[in-house]
PDB file of N, CA and C in Angstrom:
ATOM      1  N   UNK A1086      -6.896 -31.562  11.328  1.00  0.00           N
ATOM      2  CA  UNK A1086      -6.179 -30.442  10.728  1.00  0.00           C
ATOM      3  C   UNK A1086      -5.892 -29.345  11.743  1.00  0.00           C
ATOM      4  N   UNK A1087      -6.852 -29.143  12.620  1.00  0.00           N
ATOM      5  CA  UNK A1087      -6.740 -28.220  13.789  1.00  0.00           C
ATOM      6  C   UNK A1087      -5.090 -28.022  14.623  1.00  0.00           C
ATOM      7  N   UNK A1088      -5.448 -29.615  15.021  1.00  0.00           N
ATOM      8  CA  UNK A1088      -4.115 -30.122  15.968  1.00  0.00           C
ATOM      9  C   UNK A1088      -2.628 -29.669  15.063  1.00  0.00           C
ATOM     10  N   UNK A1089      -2.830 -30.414  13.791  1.00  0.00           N
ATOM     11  CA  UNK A1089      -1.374 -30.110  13.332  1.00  0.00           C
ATOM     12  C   UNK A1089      -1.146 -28.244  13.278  1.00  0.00           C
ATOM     13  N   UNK A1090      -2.314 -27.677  12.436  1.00  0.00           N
ATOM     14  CA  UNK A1090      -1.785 -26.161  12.351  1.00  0.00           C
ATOM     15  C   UNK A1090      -1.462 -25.782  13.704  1.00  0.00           C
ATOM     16  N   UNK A1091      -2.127 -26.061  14.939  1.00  0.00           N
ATOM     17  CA  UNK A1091      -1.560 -25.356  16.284  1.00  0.00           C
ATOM     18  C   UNK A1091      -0.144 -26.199  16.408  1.00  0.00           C
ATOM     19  N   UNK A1092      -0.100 -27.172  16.204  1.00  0.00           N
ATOM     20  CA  UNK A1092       1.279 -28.026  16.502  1.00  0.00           C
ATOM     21  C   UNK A1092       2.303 -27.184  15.889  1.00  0.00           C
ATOM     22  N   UNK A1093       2.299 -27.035  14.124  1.00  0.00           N
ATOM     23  CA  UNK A1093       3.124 -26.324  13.161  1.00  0.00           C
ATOM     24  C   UNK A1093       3.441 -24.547  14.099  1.00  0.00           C
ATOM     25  N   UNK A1094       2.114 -24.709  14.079  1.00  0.00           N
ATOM     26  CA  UNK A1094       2.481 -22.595  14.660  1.00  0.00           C
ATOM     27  C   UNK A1094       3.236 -22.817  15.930  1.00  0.00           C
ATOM     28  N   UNK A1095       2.556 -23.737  16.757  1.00  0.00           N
ATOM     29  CA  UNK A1095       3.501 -23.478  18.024  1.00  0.00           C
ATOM     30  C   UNK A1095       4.854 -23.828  18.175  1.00  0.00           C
ATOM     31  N   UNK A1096       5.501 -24.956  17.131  1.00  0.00           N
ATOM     32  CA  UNK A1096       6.863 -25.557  17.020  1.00  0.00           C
ATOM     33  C   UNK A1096       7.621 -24.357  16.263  1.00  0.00           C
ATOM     34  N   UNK A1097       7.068 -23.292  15.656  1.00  0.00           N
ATOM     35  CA  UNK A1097       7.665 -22.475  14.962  1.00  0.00           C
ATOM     36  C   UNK A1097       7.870 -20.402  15.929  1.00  0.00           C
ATOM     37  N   UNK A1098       7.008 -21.226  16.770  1.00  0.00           N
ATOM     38  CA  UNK A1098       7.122 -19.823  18.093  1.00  0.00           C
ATOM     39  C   UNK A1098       6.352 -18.958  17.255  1.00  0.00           C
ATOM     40  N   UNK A1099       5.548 -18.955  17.008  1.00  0.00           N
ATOM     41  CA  UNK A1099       4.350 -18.143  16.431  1.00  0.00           C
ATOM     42  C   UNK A1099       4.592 -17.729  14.960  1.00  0.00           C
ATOM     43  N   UNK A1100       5.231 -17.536  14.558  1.00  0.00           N
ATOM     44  CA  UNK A1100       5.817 -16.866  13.508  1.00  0.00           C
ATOM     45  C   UNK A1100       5.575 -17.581  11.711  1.00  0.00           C
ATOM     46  N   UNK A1101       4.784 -18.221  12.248  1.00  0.00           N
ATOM     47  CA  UNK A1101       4.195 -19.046  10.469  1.00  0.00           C
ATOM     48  C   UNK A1101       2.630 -18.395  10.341  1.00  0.00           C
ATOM     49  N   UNK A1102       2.617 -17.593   9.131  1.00  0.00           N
ATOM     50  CA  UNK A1102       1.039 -17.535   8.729  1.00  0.00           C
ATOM     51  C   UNK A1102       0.559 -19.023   7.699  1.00  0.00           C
ATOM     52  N   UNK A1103      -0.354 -18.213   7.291  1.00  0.00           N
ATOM     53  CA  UNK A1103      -0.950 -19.458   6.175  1.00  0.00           C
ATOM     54  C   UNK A1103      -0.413 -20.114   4.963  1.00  0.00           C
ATOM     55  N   UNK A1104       0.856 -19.076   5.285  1.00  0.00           N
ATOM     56  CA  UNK A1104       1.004 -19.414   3.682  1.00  0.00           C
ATOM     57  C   UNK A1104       2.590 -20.389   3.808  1.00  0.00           C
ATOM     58  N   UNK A1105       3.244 -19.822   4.784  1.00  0.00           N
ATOM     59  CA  UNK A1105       4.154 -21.150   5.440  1.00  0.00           C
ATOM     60  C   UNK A1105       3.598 -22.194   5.999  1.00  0.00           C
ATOM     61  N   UNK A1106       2.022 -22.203   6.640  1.00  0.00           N
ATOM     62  CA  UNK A1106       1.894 -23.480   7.352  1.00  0.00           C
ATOM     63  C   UNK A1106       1.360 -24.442   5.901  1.00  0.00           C
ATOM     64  N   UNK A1107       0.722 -23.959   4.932  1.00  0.00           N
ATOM     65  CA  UNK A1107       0.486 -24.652   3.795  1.00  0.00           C
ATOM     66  C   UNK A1107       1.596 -25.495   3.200  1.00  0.00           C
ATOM     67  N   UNK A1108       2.792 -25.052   3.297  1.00  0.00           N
ATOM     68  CA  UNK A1108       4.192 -24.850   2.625  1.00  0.00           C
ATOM     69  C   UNK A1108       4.533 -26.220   3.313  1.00  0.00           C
ATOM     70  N   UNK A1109       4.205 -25.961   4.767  1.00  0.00           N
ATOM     71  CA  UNK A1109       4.711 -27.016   5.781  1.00  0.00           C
ATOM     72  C   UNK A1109       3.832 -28.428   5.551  1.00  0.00           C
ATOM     73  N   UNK A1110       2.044 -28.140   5.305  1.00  0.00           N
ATOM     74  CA  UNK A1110       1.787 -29.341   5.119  1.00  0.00           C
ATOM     75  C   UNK A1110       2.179 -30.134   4.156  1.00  0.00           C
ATOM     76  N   UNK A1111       2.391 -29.506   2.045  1.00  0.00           N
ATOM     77  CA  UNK A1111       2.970 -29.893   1.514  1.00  0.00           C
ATOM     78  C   UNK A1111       3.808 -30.498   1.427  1.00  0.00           C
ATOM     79  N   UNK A1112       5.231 -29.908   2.187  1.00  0.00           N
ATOM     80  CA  UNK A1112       6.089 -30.948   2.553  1.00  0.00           C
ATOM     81  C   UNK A1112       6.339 -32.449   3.296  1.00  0.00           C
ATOM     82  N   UNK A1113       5.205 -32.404   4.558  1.00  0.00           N
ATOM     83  CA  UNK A1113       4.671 -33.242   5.075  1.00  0.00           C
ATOM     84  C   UNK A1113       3.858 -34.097   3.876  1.00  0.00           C
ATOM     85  N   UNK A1114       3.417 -34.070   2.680  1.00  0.00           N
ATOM     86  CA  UNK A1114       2.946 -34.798   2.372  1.00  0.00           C
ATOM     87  C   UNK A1114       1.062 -34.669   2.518  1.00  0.00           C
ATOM     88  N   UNK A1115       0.815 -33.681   2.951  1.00  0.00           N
ATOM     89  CA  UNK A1115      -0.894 -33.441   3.018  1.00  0.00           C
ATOM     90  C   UNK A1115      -1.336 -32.332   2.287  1.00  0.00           C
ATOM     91  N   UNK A1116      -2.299 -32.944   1.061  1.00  0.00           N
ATOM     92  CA  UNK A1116      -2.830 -31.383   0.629  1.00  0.00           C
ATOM     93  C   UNK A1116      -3.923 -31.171   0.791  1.00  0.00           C
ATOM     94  N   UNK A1117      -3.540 -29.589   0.992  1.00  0.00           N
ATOM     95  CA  UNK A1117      -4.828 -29.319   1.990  1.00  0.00           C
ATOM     96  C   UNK A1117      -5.043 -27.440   1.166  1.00  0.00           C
ATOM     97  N   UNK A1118      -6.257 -26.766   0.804  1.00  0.00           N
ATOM     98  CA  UNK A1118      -5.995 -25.146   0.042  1.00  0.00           C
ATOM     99  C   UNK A1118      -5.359 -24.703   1.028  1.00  0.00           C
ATOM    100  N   UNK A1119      -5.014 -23.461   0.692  1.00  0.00           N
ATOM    101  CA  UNK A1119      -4.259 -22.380   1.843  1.00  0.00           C
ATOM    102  C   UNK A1119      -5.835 -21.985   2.045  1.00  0.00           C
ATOM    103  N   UNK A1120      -6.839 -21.804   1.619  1.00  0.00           N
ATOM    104  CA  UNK A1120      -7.807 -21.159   1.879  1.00  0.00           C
ATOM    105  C   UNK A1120      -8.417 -21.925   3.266  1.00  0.00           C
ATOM    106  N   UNK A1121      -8.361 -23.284   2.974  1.00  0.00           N
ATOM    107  CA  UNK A1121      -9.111 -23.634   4.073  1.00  0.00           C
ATOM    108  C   UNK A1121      -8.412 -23.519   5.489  1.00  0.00           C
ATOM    109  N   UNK A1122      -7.225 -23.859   5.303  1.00  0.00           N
ATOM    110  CA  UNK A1122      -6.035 -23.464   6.315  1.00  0.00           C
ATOM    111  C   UNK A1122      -6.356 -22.266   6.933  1.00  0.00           C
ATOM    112  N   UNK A1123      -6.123 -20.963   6.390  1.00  0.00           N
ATOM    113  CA  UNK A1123      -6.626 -19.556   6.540  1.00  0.00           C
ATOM    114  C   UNK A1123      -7.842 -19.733   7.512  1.00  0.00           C
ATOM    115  N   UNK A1124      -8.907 -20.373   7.113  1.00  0.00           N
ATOM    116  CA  UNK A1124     -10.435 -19.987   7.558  1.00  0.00           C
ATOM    117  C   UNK A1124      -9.609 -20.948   9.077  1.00  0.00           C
ATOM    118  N   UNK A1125      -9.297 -22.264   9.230  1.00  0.00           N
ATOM    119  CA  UNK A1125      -9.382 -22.642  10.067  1.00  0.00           C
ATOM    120  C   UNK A1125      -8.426 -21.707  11.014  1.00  0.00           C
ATOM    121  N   UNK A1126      -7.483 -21.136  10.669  1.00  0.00           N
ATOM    122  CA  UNK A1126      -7.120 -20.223  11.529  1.00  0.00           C
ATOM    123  C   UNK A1126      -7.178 -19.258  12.440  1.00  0.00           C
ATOM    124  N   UNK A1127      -8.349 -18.822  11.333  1.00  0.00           N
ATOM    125  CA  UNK A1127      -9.244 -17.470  12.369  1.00  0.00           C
ATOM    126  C   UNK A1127     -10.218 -17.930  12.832  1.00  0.00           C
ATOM    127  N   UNK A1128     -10.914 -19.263  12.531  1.00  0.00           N
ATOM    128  CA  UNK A1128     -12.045 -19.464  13.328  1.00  0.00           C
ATOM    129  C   UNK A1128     -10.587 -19.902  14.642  1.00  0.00           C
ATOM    130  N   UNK A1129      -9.752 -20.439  14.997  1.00  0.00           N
ATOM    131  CA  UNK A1129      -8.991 -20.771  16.078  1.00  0.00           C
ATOM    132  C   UNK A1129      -8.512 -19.708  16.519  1.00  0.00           C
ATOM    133  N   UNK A1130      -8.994 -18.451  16.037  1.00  0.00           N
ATOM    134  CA  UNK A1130      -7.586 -17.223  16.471  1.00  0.00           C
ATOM    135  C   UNK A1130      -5.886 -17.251  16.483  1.00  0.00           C
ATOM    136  N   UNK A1131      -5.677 -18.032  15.532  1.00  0.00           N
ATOM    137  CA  UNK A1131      -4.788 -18.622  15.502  1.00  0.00           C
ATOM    138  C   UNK A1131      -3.897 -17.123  14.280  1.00  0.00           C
ATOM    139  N   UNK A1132      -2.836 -16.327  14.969  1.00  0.00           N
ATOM    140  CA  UNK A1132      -2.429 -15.013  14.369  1.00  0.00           C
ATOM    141  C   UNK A1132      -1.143 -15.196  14.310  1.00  0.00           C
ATOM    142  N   UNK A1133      -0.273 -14.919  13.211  1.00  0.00           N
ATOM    143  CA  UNK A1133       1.157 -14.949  13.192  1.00  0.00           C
ATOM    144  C   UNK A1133       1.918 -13.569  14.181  1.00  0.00           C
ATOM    145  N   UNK A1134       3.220 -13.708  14.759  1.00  0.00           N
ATOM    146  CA  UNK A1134       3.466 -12.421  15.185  1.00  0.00           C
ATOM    147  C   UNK A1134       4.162 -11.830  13.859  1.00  0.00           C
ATOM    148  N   UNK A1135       4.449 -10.823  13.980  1.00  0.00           N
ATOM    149  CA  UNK A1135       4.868  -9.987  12.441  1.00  0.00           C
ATOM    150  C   UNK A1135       6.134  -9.586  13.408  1.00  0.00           C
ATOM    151  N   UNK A1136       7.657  -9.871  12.870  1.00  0.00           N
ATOM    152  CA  UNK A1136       8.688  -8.656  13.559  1.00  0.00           C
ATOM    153  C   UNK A1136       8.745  -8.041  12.672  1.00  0.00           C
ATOM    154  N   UNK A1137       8.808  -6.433  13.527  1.00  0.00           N
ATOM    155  CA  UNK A1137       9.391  -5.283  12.293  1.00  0.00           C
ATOM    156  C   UNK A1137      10.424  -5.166  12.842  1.00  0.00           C
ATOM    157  N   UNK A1138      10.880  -4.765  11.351  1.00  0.00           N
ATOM    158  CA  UNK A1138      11.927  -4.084  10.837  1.00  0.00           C
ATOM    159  C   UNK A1138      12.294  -2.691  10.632  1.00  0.00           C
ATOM    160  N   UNK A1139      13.115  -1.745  11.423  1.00  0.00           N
ATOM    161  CA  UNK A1139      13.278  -0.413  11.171  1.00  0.00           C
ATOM    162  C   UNK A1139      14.077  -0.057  10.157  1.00  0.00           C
ATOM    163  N   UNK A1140      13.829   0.509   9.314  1.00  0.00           N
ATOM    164  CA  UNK A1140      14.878   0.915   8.347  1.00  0.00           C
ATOM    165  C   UNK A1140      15.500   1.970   8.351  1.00  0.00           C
ATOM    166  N   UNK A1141      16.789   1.418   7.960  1.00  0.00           N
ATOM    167  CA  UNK A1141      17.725   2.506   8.370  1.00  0.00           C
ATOM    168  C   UNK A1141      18.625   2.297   7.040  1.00  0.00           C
ATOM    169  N   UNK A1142      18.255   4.041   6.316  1.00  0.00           N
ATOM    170  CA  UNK A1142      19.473   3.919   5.203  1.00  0.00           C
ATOM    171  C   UNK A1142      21.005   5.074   5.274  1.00  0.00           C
ATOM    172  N   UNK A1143      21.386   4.615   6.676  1.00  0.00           N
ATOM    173  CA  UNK A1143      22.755   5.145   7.099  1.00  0.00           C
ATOM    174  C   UNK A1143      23.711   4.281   6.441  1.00  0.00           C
ATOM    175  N   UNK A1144      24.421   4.890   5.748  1.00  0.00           N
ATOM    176  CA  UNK A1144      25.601   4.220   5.299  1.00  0.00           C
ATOM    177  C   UNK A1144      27.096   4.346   6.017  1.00  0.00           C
ATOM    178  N   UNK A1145      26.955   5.753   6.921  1.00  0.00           N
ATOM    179  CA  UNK A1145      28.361   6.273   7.220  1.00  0.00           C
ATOM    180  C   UNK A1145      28.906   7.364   6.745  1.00  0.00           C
ATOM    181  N   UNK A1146      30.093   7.844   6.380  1.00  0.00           N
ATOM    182  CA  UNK A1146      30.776   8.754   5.761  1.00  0.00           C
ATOM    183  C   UNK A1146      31.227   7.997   4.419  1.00  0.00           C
ATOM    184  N   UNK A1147      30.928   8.064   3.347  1.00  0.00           N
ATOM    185  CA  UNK A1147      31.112   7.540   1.673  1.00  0.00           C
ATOM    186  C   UNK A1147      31.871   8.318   1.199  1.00  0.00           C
ATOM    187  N   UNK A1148      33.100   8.468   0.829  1.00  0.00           N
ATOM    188  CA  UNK A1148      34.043   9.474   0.383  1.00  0.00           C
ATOM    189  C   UNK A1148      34.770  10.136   1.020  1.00  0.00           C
ATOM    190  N   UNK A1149      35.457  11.180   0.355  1.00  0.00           N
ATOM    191  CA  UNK A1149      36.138  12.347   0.980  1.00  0.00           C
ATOM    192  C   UNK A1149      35.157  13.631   1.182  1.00  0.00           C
ATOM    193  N   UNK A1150      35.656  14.070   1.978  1.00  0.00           N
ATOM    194  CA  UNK A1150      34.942  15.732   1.890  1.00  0.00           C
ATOM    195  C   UNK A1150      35.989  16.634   1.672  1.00  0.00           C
ATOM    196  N   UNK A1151      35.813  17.511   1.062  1.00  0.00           N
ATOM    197  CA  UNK A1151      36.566  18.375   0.687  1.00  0.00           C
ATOM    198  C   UNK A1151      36.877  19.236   1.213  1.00  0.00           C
ATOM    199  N   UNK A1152      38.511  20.124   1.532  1.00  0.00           N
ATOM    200  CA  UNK A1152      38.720  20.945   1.852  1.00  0.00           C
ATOM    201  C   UNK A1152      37.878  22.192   1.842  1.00  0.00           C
ATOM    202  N   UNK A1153      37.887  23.412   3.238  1.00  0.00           N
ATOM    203  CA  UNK A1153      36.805  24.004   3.024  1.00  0.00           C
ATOM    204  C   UNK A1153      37.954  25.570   2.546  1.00  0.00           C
ATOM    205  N   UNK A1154      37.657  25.511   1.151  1.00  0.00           N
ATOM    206  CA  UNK A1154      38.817  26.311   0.960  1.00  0.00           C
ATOM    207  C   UNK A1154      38.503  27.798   0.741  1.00  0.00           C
ATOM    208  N   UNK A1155      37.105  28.269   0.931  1.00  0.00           N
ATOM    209  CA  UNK A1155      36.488  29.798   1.038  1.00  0.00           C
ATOM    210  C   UNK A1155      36.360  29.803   2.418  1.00  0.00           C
ATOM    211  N   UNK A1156      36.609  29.091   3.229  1.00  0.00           N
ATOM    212  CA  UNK A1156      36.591  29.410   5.083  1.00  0.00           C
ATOM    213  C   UNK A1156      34.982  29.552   5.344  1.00  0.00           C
ATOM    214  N   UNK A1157      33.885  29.076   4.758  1.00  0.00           N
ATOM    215  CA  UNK A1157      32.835  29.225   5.070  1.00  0.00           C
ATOM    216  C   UNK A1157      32.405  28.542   6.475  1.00  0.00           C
ATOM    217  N   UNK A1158      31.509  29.376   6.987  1.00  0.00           N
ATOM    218  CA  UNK A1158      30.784  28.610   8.001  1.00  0.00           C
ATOM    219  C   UNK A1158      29.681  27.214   8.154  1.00  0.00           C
ATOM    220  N   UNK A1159      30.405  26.358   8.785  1.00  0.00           N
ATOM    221  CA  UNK A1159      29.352  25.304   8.287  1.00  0.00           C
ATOM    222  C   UNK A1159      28.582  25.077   9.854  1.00  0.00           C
ATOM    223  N   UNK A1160      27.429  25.151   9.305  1.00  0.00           N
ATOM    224  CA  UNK A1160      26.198  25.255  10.516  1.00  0.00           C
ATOM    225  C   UNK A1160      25.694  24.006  11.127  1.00  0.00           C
TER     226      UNK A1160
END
């Protein structure tokens, strides 16, 4: 079980935790808990990388703006 989870994580460039490599044995045809998967993981140090994501809720300019028809100062 060792070999395949390092096989699975490393064919996937790090980026599978436990709960995709479970996903992966299933499909393969082996059942196996996510729990035990998990344990064998960290006893291997075996860590997904996480990418973040920055969020950004810029949309742009949405509409018209309106004439500035009192001549106010805009700061």
């Amino acid at each position: 079980l060792r070999k395949e989870i390092a096989r699975i994580f490393e064919k996937n460039k790090g980026r599978y935790g436990y709960r995709r490599i479970t996903l992966e044995f299933r499909n393969r045809g082996l059942t196996t808990n996510h729990k035990v998967i998990q344990k064998l993981m960290h006893e291997e140090q075996i860590v997904c990388k996480v990418r973040q994501h920055r969020y950004n809720s810029y949309k742009g300019q949405i509409g018209k703006v309106a004439p500035n028809l009192l001549k106010q100062r805009i700061n």
